Structures are given as C-alpha cells and as structure tokens.
Amino acid sequence: MIDTRPSPLLSRPAPSADRSTGWPGPTTMAVGLAGLFCALYTLLSIRRHARMLSAAYDLGIFEQAVRSYAHGHLPVSELKGAGYQLLGDHFHPVLAVLAPAYRLFPTPLTLLVAQAGLIALACVPLTRWAHRTAGPVAGLVVGLGLGTSWGIVSAVAYDFHEIAFAVPLLAFTVEALGTGRWHRALLWSLPLLLVKEDLGLTVAAVGGYTAWRADGRRTRLLGLATALVGLAGTALQVGVLLPAMNTGGVFDYWHQLPGDGAQSAGTGGLPLPLRPFWPPVKYALLLMVAAPSAFLALRSPLALLGLPTLSWRLVADNEHYWQPSYHYSAVLMPIVLGGLVDALRRHPGLCRQRALRRVLTACATVAAVGTLVYPLRELALPATWRVPDHVRTAHRLLDAIPDGATVAATNRLAPLLVARATVALVCHPPGPGGAEPPEWVVADATDPTVRTPCAAADTATALARYRAAGYRAVADEDGITVLRRP
C-alpha cells in the first residue's frame, strides 16, 4: 500500500526552528546557506584570480568602470578602446553602488567579493520559501540547488559582471510573486532597469505576470504599468541612451540580432521563427536550464519569466549565448528554482512523502553532478591552493612598472595592473585617439586567450611595432615580455 501521507520532515513548515526534529527554521537555514556560499564563491573567485585566471575581458573592464565611478567620473574603459564610454556599451549604472567600497579598497578583489555576496544573497528568499512550503529538507535542497547550479557557479568563476545585482533581485521578486505579495514583487523588479538594458524585458514580464495572476483591479493596473515601464526602459536604453554614449552613435549589439542583414555560421541565415531551434546546442542549453528543478519548474507559470532572456539569446548570432557556460544563465537560475518551489505549492501531490522524496533526490543529484563538473570543484583540488611559478614571475616583473603608468598588456596580465595604472590591450593602446603611446608594454606568450580580445597574430604584430619604435626590452622571462618606451 502506497504511503501518501505528508512527511513531517519533508513537508511541515516551521516559523523559526523545528523543535521536534532539530532542523533550523526558514530564516536561519536561509542565512546559513547564503553565508556558506558567500564564503565558497569568494574563495573560488579569489583563488582563480591568484592563479592569473582572471582577464581584461571582463574583470579588467568592470574594474575600470568602478574605478571611474569611485573618482567621480562616468565609467571609462581603456581596455575597450581609448576613452571608451562604457555606458555606450551596456547600460549598467548600478555599478556606481560599488564605488565607495572600491575607493576604500582599490583592488579587483573588491569586485569579486561583492559579486560573491550579492549572488549568495539569492539563497535567502528561495530557501526560506521552500522551507515554509515543503519543509526543511526541501529548503535545504533548494538552497543547495541554487548555490551549486551551473548557471550561478559559471558566473562566479568567470570574472565579474553586472548581473551579480540581478540574481538576488530576481530571487526576491520570484519569492514575492509566488507568495502573492504583488506590490513587493514589482518593487523588487524595478531596479533591474539599472542593471542591464535587456532586463527591462524581464521587468515587463513581472508586470505582465502580476496583471495576469493578481486579484484586485488596482494591483492588476500596477502590473500593467510596470510592464509598460519595463518595455519603455529597454526601448529608451537601446534606442537612445546607449547610442548617445557610444562613439559610433549606435547600439553595439544590433549586429548580433536578426534583421540587420548579418548572418552567422551557426544560424546559417535562418528566418527568425526557426532560429531558436538551430543549431542543436540550443536544445542542450534548454535542458540544462530546467535540470536543476528536476524539470518541475515547467509546471509553474513563473517559468515564463525566463522567456525574455532565453528569447534574445536563442535568436542572436553570438554562439556564446547558446552555450551552458559563462555568466549568461545566472539570471535564469532563481527563476527555475523558484518555479520548483511554486510547483510544489501548486500541486499538493508533489509534497506527499514518496513523491517529494523523489523530487528532492533528483534535484540533489543534479546539484551533486554540477558540483563535480563545474568550477566549484576546484576548491577541492590541491592545485587551486598553489601559486604557479609563472604567476610569481609575472608579479615580480610587473612590480617594475610604477603606479600611474600607462601600459599596454595582454588579456591575463591586465587585471594585475588596472588598480594602479592606466591599462589598455596591446592591440588598443591608451590615450586620446590612440595617439599617446604607452610607457610600458607587457605580453604573455603563454596567455591561452589567443583569439579574443586580441588575436595572437595581432599581439605579435603589436610587439614588433613597439620594438621598431625603439621600445627597449626590460625583461623577457618565462614567456613574459616587458618593454619600456625610450
């Protein structure tokens, strides 16, 4: 005979602490998991930076942006080009929030620690909601599932990005929507307009969801108003603000979207309705997005909030958008895990003892496999805690460059200098119009990023040009070359 009774451990919510079982209450568990993942993310990102696995694209760029804000200027990144205004690249004024901390601690570690704390904060609302909905074990599994999810860990391991602000905002938004706190959900979503230009579409989705699901005419009207604000925000940013700050007077990423006449090898010039379905790697992406919830997020209407992000990624010509890597999927993880909790709430049969045990076992298995495959596993590897000789050599050679100098550097060396120098890429010398040559040139022949942002051939050509201009070799050791302007 099948036992369909709810399990006291799996489905009984607790207000603060479950005294009968010894499990921590929703808030205690949520804060504890957030603290755990904040520590893990911080260790992972700092150790990767210590092993010279950070890059100019993108940690160096964002550090230059925050450094500009910290000194009272609009964000400029010489790594993107001489005098390049970053608000003409992506719309992320939220980065100014980090300026006071960076002014006190002018180091790339400030950005990495801030990112770790922001992303870990997303565990709080979803763990708390799952605990109250389906019991302490569900809260634990959802919190661990979010913290170890491949989309989150990939973002933490890949330098720093502005979406670190979006992840907790979306987590709190999803929890508020799932518990019927409509006004709070709308308020949590609105700051997304300051994070990145495409997230206005997600704000519109939150508003539309509220207008669809909420009770009360006034709340539904607020939802519609929020949807209009989100759409108008993205239109204003993409159509007016970004082109106004861009040196070319355009939105730099139109060429990656259908309709401008450009075609990529990946999409093969497919018409718009067919683009989401080819190439096949897109199916793998969709499966991996839903996997952390054991695919139960698909049984919740909250999953619709992920459609704006998935839509522009699947129709774009940039193949990086289709891959289950980088930072692009981090904003989807709170939606997916929130959809899981909402599915448990909507379908009481899933909270029966055996059904819930199967669901949570599947989610825990996905989390375990992801931990073994994605970079969080690096914390268990001895190599993570050692500094390679090559990195020691790089630091020793770069110490010869004085603070405040202008430097042209390769991708992996640049983040070591941004905090104390004006740094450009070897193929993008600093100075207005590129006219002022850099005082120093540093290049690492062992840098694995040989395609972008500067191709290996371009780097070799640049070094030859600097030598021909009379730059003197100060050091050439272990593949690292240091040139000084005469």
Coordinates of C-alpha atoms in Angstrom, one line a residue:
M1 CA 0.0 0.0 0.0
I2 CA 1.5 3.4 -1.1
D3 CA 2.1 5.8 1.7
T4 CA 0.7 9.2 0.6
R5 CA 0.9 11.0 4.0
P6 CA 3.0 14.2 4.1
S7 CA 6.3 13.6 5.7
P8 CA 6.9 15.7 8.9
L9 CA 10.5 16.4 7.8
L10 CA 9.8 16.9 4.1
S11 CA 6.6 19.0 4.2
R12 CA 5.9 20.5 7.6
P13 CA 6.8 24.2 7.6
A14 CA 8.3 25.9 10.6
P15 CA 8.1 29.5 11.7
S16 CA 11.6 29.8 13.2
A17 CA 13.0 26.5 14.2
D18 CA 11.6 22.9 14.0
R19 CA 11.9 21.9 17.7
S20 CA 10.6 18.4 17.1
T21 CA 13.3 17.5 14.6
G22 CA 16.2 19.9 15.4
W23 CA 16.1 21.4 11.9
P24 CA 16.8 25.1 11.7
G25 CA 13.9 27.4 10.8
P26 CA 13.5 29.0 7.4
T27 CA 15.4 32.2 8.1
T28 CA 18.2 30.5 10.0
M29 CA 18.7 28.0 7.3
A30 CA 18.5 30.6 4.5
V31 CA 21.0 32.9 6.1
G32 CA 23.3 30.0 6.9
L33 CA 23.3 28.8 3.3
A34 CA 23.9 32.3 2.0
G35 CA 26.9 32.7 4.3
L36 CA 28.2 29.3 3.2
F37 CA 28.0 30.1 -0.5
C38 CA 29.3 33.6 0.0
A39 CA 32.5 32.1 1.5
L40 CA 32.8 29.4 -1.2
Y41 CA 32.3 31.9 -4.1
T42 CA 34.8 34.3 -2.5
L43 CA 37.4 31.6 -2.2
L44 CA 36.8 30.3 -5.7
S45 CA 37.0 33.7 -7.4
I46 CA 40.0 34.9 -5.3
R47 CA 41.9 31.7 -5.9
R48 CA 41.2 31.9 -9.6
H49 CA 42.4 35.5 -9.7
A50 CA 45.5 34.5 -7.7
R51 CA 46.3 31.9 -10.4
M52 CA 46.0 34.5 -13.1
L53 CA 42.8 33.1 -14.5
S54 CA 41.1 36.5 -14.5
A55 CA 41.1 38.5 -17.7
A56 CA 40.9 42.1 -19.0
Y57 CA 37.7 40.9 -20.6
D58 CA 35.8 41.2 -18.3
L59 CA 37.2 41.8 -14.8
G60 CA 39.6 44.5 -16.0
I61 CA 36.8 46.3 -17.9
F62 CA 34.5 46.3 -14.9
E63 CA 37.2 47.4 -12.5
Q64 CA 38.0 50.3 -14.7
A65 CA 34.3 51.2 -14.7
V66 CA 34.0 51.1 -10.9
R67 CA 37.3 52.9 -10.6
S68 CA 35.9 55.7 -12.7
Y69 CA 32.8 56.0 -10.5
A70 CA 35.0 55.9 -7.4
H71 CA 36.8 59.1 -8.6
G72 CA 33.6 60.9 -9.6
H73 CA 33.7 60.2 -13.4
L74 CA 31.4 58.4 -15.8
P75 CA 32.7 54.9 -16.5
V76 CA 35.5 54.7 -19.0
S77 CA 37.4 51.6 -20.0
E78 CA 40.7 52.0 -21.9
L79 CA 40.6 48.2 -22.3
K80 CA 37.7 48.6 -24.7
G81 CA 39.4 51.4 -26.5
A82 CA 40.9 54.9 -25.9
G83 CA 38.5 56.9 -23.8
Y84 CA 35.7 54.3 -24.4
Q85 CA 32.5 55.2 -22.5
L86 CA 31.1 52.0 -21.0
L87 CA 27.6 53.4 -20.8
G88 CA 27.7 53.3 -24.6
D89 CA 28.4 49.5 -24.4
H90 CA 25.9 48.2 -21.8
F91 CA 23.5 50.2 -19.5
H92 CA 24.7 49.3 -16.0
P93 CA 24.7 52.4 -13.8
V94 CA 24.1 50.1 -10.8
L95 CA 27.9 49.6 -10.8
A96 CA 28.2 53.0 -9.1
V97 CA 26.9 51.3 -5.9
L98 CA 30.4 49.7 -5.6
A99 CA 32.3 52.9 -5.9
P100 CA 32.6 53.7 -2.1
A101 CA 33.9 50.2 -1.3
Y102 CA 36.4 50.4 -4.2
R103 CA 37.6 53.9 -3.1
L104 CA 38.4 52.3 0.3
F105 CA 39.8 49.1 -1.2
P106 CA 41.1 49.8 -4.7
T107 CA 41.6 46.2 -5.8
P108 CA 39.8 43.8 -8.2
L109 CA 39.2 41.6 -5.1
T110 CA 36.6 44.2 -4.0
L111 CA 34.5 43.4 -7.1
L112 CA 34.9 39.7 -6.7
V113 CA 33.9 39.7 -3.0
A114 CA 30.9 42.0 -3.8
Q115 CA 29.8 39.6 -6.5
A116 CA 30.1 36.6 -4.2
G117 CA 28.0 38.3 -1.5
L118 CA 25.3 39.5 -4.0
I119 CA 24.9 36.2 -5.7
A120 CA 24.9 34.2 -2.4
L121 CA 22.1 36.5 -1.2
A122 CA 19.8 34.9 -3.7
C123 CA 19.7 31.8 -1.5
V124 CA 17.9 33.6 1.3
P125 CA 14.4 34.1 -0.3
L126 CA 14.2 30.8 -2.2
T127 CA 15.5 28.7 0.7
R128 CA 13.1 30.4 3.1
W129 CA 10.2 30.0 0.7
A130 CA 10.9 26.3 0.1
H131 CA 11.3 25.6 3.8
R132 CA 7.9 27.2 4.5
T133 CA 6.2 25.5 1.6
A134 CA 7.5 21.9 1.8
G135 CA 9.6 21.6 4.9
P136 CA 13.2 21.9 6.0
V137 CA 14.6 19.2 3.7
A138 CA 13.1 21.0 0.7
G139 CA 14.5 24.3 1.9
L140 CA 18.0 22.7 2.2
V141 CA 17.8 21.1 -1.3
V142 CA 16.5 24.2 -3.0
G143 CA 19.2 26.4 -1.3
L144 CA 22.0 24.0 -2.2
G145 CA 20.5 23.5 -5.7
L146 CA 20.6 27.2 -6.3
G147 CA 24.0 27.7 -4.8
T148 CA 25.6 24.9 -6.8
S149 CA 23.6 25.5 -10.0
W150 CA 25.8 25.6 -13.1
G151 CA 24.5 29.0 -14.2
I152 CA 25.5 30.6 -10.9
V153 CA 28.8 28.9 -10.5
S154 CA 29.8 29.7 -14.1
A155 CA 29.1 33.3 -13.4
V156 CA 31.2 33.3 -10.2
A157 CA 34.1 31.6 -11.9
Y158 CA 34.1 34.0 -14.9
D159 CA 35.5 37.2 -13.6
F160 CA 32.9 39.9 -12.6
H161 CA 29.7 41.0 -14.3
E162 CA 26.8 43.4 -13.6
I163 CA 24.3 40.6 -13.5
A164 CA 25.5 39.9 -9.9
F165 CA 23.0 42.5 -8.9
A166 CA 20.2 40.9 -10.9
V167 CA 20.4 37.5 -9.4
P168 CA 19.3 38.4 -5.8
L169 CA 16.8 40.9 -7.2
L170 CA 15.2 38.2 -9.3
A171 CA 15.2 35.8 -6.3
F172 CA 13.3 38.2 -4.1
T173 CA 11.0 39.0 -7.0
V174 CA 10.1 35.4 -7.6
E175 CA 9.5 34.7 -4.0
A176 CA 7.2 37.7 -3.7
L177 CA 5.3 36.6 -6.8
G178 CA 4.9 33.0 -5.6
T179 CA 3.6 34.1 -2.2
G180 CA 1.1 36.7 -3.7
R181 CA 2.9 39.8 -2.4
W182 CA 2.4 41.6 -5.7
H183 CA 3.4 45.1 -4.7
R184 CA 6.7 43.8 -3.2
A185 CA 7.4 41.8 -6.3
L186 CA 7.0 44.9 -8.6
L187 CA 9.3 46.9 -6.3
W188 CA 12.0 44.2 -6.3
S189 CA 11.9 44.0 -10.1
L190 CA 12.2 47.7 -10.9
P191 CA 15.9 48.1 -10.0
L192 CA 16.7 45.6 -12.8
L193 CA 16.3 48.5 -15.2
L194 CA 19.6 49.8 -13.8
V195 CA 21.5 46.5 -14.2
K196 CA 21.4 45.9 -18.0
E197 CA 19.4 47.0 -20.9
D198 CA 17.7 43.7 -21.7
L199 CA 16.4 43.2 -18.2
G200 CA 13.7 45.8 -18.8
L201 CA 12.0 42.9 -20.7
T202 CA 12.1 40.8 -17.6
V203 CA 10.6 43.7 -15.6
A204 CA 7.8 43.8 -18.2
A205 CA 7.3 40.0 -17.7
V206 CA 7.0 40.5 -14.0
G207 CA 4.4 43.2 -14.6
G208 CA 2.5 41.1 -17.0
Y209 CA 2.5 38.2 -14.7
T210 CA 1.1 40.4 -11.9
A211 CA -1.6 41.7 -14.2
W212 CA -2.5 38.2 -15.1
R213 CA -2.4 36.4 -11.7
A214 CA -3.2 39.1 -9.1
D215 CA -6.5 39.8 -7.5
G216 CA -7.8 43.3 -7.4
R217 CA -8.2 45.9 -10.2
R218 CA -5.6 48.3 -8.7
T219 CA -2.9 45.6 -8.4
R220 CA -3.5 44.5 -12.0
L221 CA -3.3 48.0 -13.2
L222 CA 0.0 48.4 -11.3
G223 CA 1.2 45.3 -13.0
L224 CA 0.3 46.7 -16.5
A225 CA 2.0 49.9 -15.6
T226 CA 5.2 48.1 -14.6
A227 CA 5.1 46.1 -17.8
L228 CA 5.0 49.3 -19.8
V229 CA 7.8 50.8 -17.7
G230 CA 9.9 47.8 -18.4
L231 CA 9.3 47.9 -22.1
A232 CA 9.8 51.6 -22.3
G233 CA 13.0 51.3 -20.2
T234 CA 14.6 48.8 -22.6
A235 CA 13.5 50.8 -25.6
L236 CA 14.9 54.1 -24.2
Q237 CA 18.2 52.5 -23.3
V238 CA 18.8 50.6 -26.5
G239 CA 17.3 53.3 -28.8
V240 CA 18.5 56.5 -27.2
L241 CA 20.8 56.3 -24.2
L242 CA 23.3 53.7 -25.4
P243 CA 23.7 55.2 -28.9
A244 CA 24.1 58.7 -27.3
M245 CA 27.1 57.5 -25.3
N246 CA 28.5 55.2 -28.0
T247 CA 31.4 56.6 -30.1
G248 CA 29.7 55.1 -33.2
G249 CA 26.3 56.5 -32.3
V250 CA 24.7 53.1 -32.4
F251 CA 23.8 50.2 -30.1
D252 CA 26.8 48.0 -30.5
Y253 CA 24.9 44.7 -30.3
W254 CA 22.3 45.1 -33.1
H255 CA 24.5 43.1 -35.4
Q256 CA 24.1 40.0 -33.2
L257 CA 20.3 40.2 -33.5
P258 CA 18.2 39.2 -36.6
G259 CA 17.2 42.0 -39.0
D260 CA 20.5 43.8 -39.8
G261 CA 21.4 41.6 -42.7
A262 CA 24.3 39.9 -40.9
Q263 CA 24.4 36.1 -40.8
S264 CA 26.5 33.8 -38.7
A265 CA 27.7 30.3 -39.5
G266 CA 25.7 29.0 -36.5
T267 CA 22.3 30.2 -37.6
G268 CA 23.0 29.9 -41.3
G269 CA 20.8 32.8 -42.1
L270 CA 17.7 31.0 -40.8
P271 CA 14.5 33.0 -40.7
L272 CA 13.5 34.4 -37.3
P273 CA 10.9 31.7 -36.4
L274 CA 13.5 28.9 -36.9
R275 CA 16.4 30.5 -35.1
P276 CA 15.6 29.2 -31.6
F277 CA 15.7 25.6 -32.9
W278 CA 19.1 25.5 -34.6
P279 CA 21.9 24.6 -34.0
P280 CA 21.2 21.7 -31.7
V281 CA 23.4 23.0 -28.9
K282 CA 20.4 25.2 -28.0
Y283 CA 18.4 22.1 -27.0
A284 CA 21.2 21.2 -24.6
L285 CA 21.0 24.7 -23.1
L286 CA 17.3 24.4 -22.6
L287 CA 17.6 21.0 -20.9
M288 CA 20.4 22.3 -18.6
V289 CA 18.4 25.4 -17.7
A290 CA 15.4 23.2 -16.5
A291 CA 17.5 20.4 -15.0
P292 CA 18.2 22.0 -11.5
S293 CA 14.5 21.8 -10.8
A294 CA 14.2 18.2 -12.0
F295 CA 12.1 19.9 -14.8
L296 CA 9.3 20.7 -12.4
A297 CA 9.8 24.4 -12.9
L298 CA 8.0 23.8 -16.2
R299 CA 4.8 23.1 -14.2
S300 CA 4.8 26.6 -12.8
P301 CA 3.8 29.8 -14.7
L302 CA 6.7 31.5 -13.0
A303 CA 8.9 29.8 -15.6
L304 CA 7.5 32.3 -18.1
L305 CA 9.7 35.0 -16.5
G306 CA 12.7 33.3 -18.2
L307 CA 11.3 33.7 -21.7
P308 CA 12.7 37.3 -22.4
T309 CA 16.3 36.2 -21.6
L310 CA 16.0 32.9 -23.4
S311 CA 14.4 34.5 -26.4
W312 CA 17.0 37.1 -27.3
R313 CA 19.8 34.5 -26.6
L314 CA 18.3 31.9 -28.9
V315 CA 17.7 34.2 -31.8
A316 CA 21.1 36.0 -31.6
D317 CA 24.1 35.2 -33.8
N318 CA 26.6 35.1 -30.9
E319 CA 27.3 31.4 -30.3
H320 CA 28.4 32.1 -26.7
Y321 CA 24.8 32.9 -25.8
W322 CA 23.7 29.4 -26.7
Q323 CA 26.3 27.6 -24.5
P324 CA 25.8 26.3 -20.9
S325 CA 28.8 28.4 -19.7
Y326 CA 29.9 32.0 -19.0
H327 CA 27.6 34.2 -17.0
Y328 CA 24.5 34.5 -19.2
S329 CA 22.4 31.9 -17.5
A330 CA 22.9 33.2 -13.9
V331 CA 19.7 35.2 -14.1
L332 CA 17.7 32.2 -15.0
M333 CA 18.6 30.1 -12.0
P334 CA 16.5 31.9 -9.4
I335 CA 13.5 31.7 -11.8
V336 CA 14.0 27.9 -12.3
L337 CA 14.4 27.1 -8.6
G338 CA 11.6 29.5 -7.7
G339 CA 9.5 27.6 -10.3
L340 CA 10.3 24.4 -8.5
V341 CA 9.0 25.8 -5.2
D342 CA 5.9 27.2 -6.9
A343 CA 5.2 23.8 -8.5
L344 CA 5.4 22.1 -5.1
R345 CA 3.0 24.7 -3.7
R346 CA 0.5 24.4 -6.6
H347 CA 0.5 20.6 -6.8
P348 CA -0.1 19.1 -3.3
G349 CA 0.5 15.6 -4.6
L350 CA 4.2 16.5 -5.1
C351 CA 4.5 17.1 -1.3
R352 CA 3.4 13.6 -0.4
Q353 CA 6.2 11.8 1.3
R354 CA 7.4 9.5 -1.6
A355 CA 6.7 12.0 -4.4
L356 CA 8.6 14.7 -2.6
R357 CA 11.5 12.4 -1.7
R358 CA 11.8 11.5 -5.4
V359 CA 11.7 15.2 -6.5
L360 CA 14.3 16.3 -3.9
T361 CA 16.6 13.3 -4.7
A362 CA 16.5 14.2 -8.4
C363 CA 17.4 17.9 -7.6
A364 CA 20.1 16.9 -5.2
T365 CA 21.6 14.5 -7.8
V366 CA 21.7 17.3 -10.4
A367 CA 23.3 19.6 -7.8
A368 CA 26.0 16.9 -7.0
V369 CA 26.8 16.3 -10.6
G370 CA 27.0 20.0 -11.3
T371 CA 29.4 20.4 -8.4
L372 CA 31.7 17.7 -9.9
V373 CA 31.6 19.2 -13.4
Y374 CA 31.6 23.0 -12.9
P375 CA 34.3 25.1 -11.2
L376 CA 33.1 24.8 -7.6
R377 CA 35.0 21.5 -7.6
E378 CA 38.3 23.4 -7.9
L379 CA 38.2 24.2 -4.2
A380 CA 38.9 20.5 -3.5
L381 CA 41.9 20.4 -5.9
P382 CA 45.4 20.9 -4.4
A383 CA 46.4 23.0 -7.5
T384 CA 43.9 25.6 -6.5
W385 CA 45.8 26.5 -3.4
R386 CA 49.2 26.7 -5.0
V387 CA 50.6 29.8 -6.9
P388 CA 52.3 28.6 -10.1
D389 CA 55.9 29.8 -10.7
H390 CA 54.7 31.5 -13.9
V391 CA 52.3 33.7 -11.8
R392 CA 55.1 34.5 -9.3
T393 CA 57.3 35.6 -12.3
A394 CA 54.5 37.7 -13.7
H395 CA 54.1 39.6 -10.4
R396 CA 57.8 40.1 -10.0
L397 CA 58.2 41.5 -13.5
L398 CA 55.2 43.8 -13.3
D399 CA 56.4 45.2 -10.0
A400 CA 58.9 47.2 -12.1
I401 CA 56.1 49.2 -13.5
P402 CA 55.4 52.3 -11.4
D403 CA 52.0 53.3 -10.2
G404 CA 50.2 55.7 -12.5
A405 CA 51.9 54.5 -15.6
T406 CA 50.2 53.8 -19.0
V407 CA 50.5 50.2 -20.0
A408 CA 49.5 48.1 -23.0
A409 CA 49.0 44.5 -21.8
T410 CA 47.8 41.1 -22.9
N411 CA 44.5 39.7 -21.6
R412 CA 45.6 37.8 -18.5
L413 CA 48.2 40.4 -17.4
A414 CA 45.9 43.4 -17.5
P415 CA 43.9 42.6 -14.3
L416 CA 47.1 42.7 -12.3
L417 CA 47.7 46.3 -13.2
V418 CA 44.3 48.0 -13.6
A419 CA 44.1 49.1 -9.9
R420 CA 47.3 51.2 -10.1
A421 CA 47.8 52.1 -13.8
T422 CA 46.0 53.1 -17.0
V423 CA 45.8 49.9 -18.9
A424 CA 44.9 49.1 -22.4
L425 CA 45.2 46.0 -24.5
V426 CA 48.3 45.5 -26.6
C427 CA 46.2 46.0 -29.7
H428 CA 44.3 49.0 -28.2
P429 CA 47.0 51.5 -26.9
P430 CA 45.7 54.1 -24.4
G431 CA 45.4 57.8 -24.9
P432 CA 43.0 60.0 -26.9
G433 CA 42.6 58.5 -30.3
G434 CA 45.4 56.1 -29.5
A435 CA 47.9 58.9 -30.3
E436 CA 49.8 58.7 -27.0
P437 CA 51.9 55.6 -26.9
P438 CA 52.0 53.6 -23.7
E439 CA 55.0 53.9 -21.4
W440 CA 55.1 50.2 -20.9
V441 CA 54.2 47.1 -22.9
V442 CA 53.7 43.7 -21.3
A443 CA 52.8 40.5 -23.1
D444 CA 52.5 36.9 -22.0
A445 CA 53.2 34.4 -24.8
T446 CA 51.5 31.7 -22.7
D447 CA 48.2 33.5 -22.4
P448 CA 45.6 31.0 -23.6
T449 CA 43.2 33.6 -24.9
V450 CA 44.7 33.6 -28.4
R451 CA 41.5 34.6 -30.3
T452 CA 39.8 37.4 -28.4
P453 CA 40.1 40.1 -27.4
C454 CA 43.4 40.3 -29.3
A455 CA 44.3 37.5 -31.7
A456 CA 47.8 36.0 -31.2
A457 CA 48.8 37.4 -34.6
D458 CA 47.7 40.9 -33.7
T459 CA 49.7 40.7 -30.4
A460 CA 52.8 39.6 -32.3
T461 CA 52.4 42.4 -34.8
A462 CA 51.9 45.0 -32.0
L463 CA 55.1 43.8 -30.2
A464 CA 57.1 44.1 -33.4
R465 CA 55.7 47.6 -33.9
Y466 CA 56.7 48.7 -30.4
R467 CA 60.2 47.3 -30.9
A468 CA 60.6 49.0 -34.2
A469 CA 59.5 52.3 -32.5
G470 CA 62.5 51.9 -30.1
Y471 CA 60.9 50.3 -27.1
R472 CA 63.6 48.6 -25.0
A473 CA 63.2 45.1 -23.5
V474 CA 63.4 45.3 -19.8
A475 CA 62.7 41.7 -19.2
D476 CA 61.9 38.5 -21.2
E477 CA 61.4 35.6 -18.9
D478 CA 59.1 32.5 -18.8
G479 CA 57.2 33.8 -21.9
I480 CA 56.6 37.2 -20.4
T481 CA 58.0 40.2 -22.2
V482 CA 58.3 43.7 -20.7
L483 CA 59.1 46.6 -23.0
R484 CA 59.7 50.2 -22.0
R485 CA 59.2 53.3 -24.1
P486 CA 62.5 55.2 -24.7

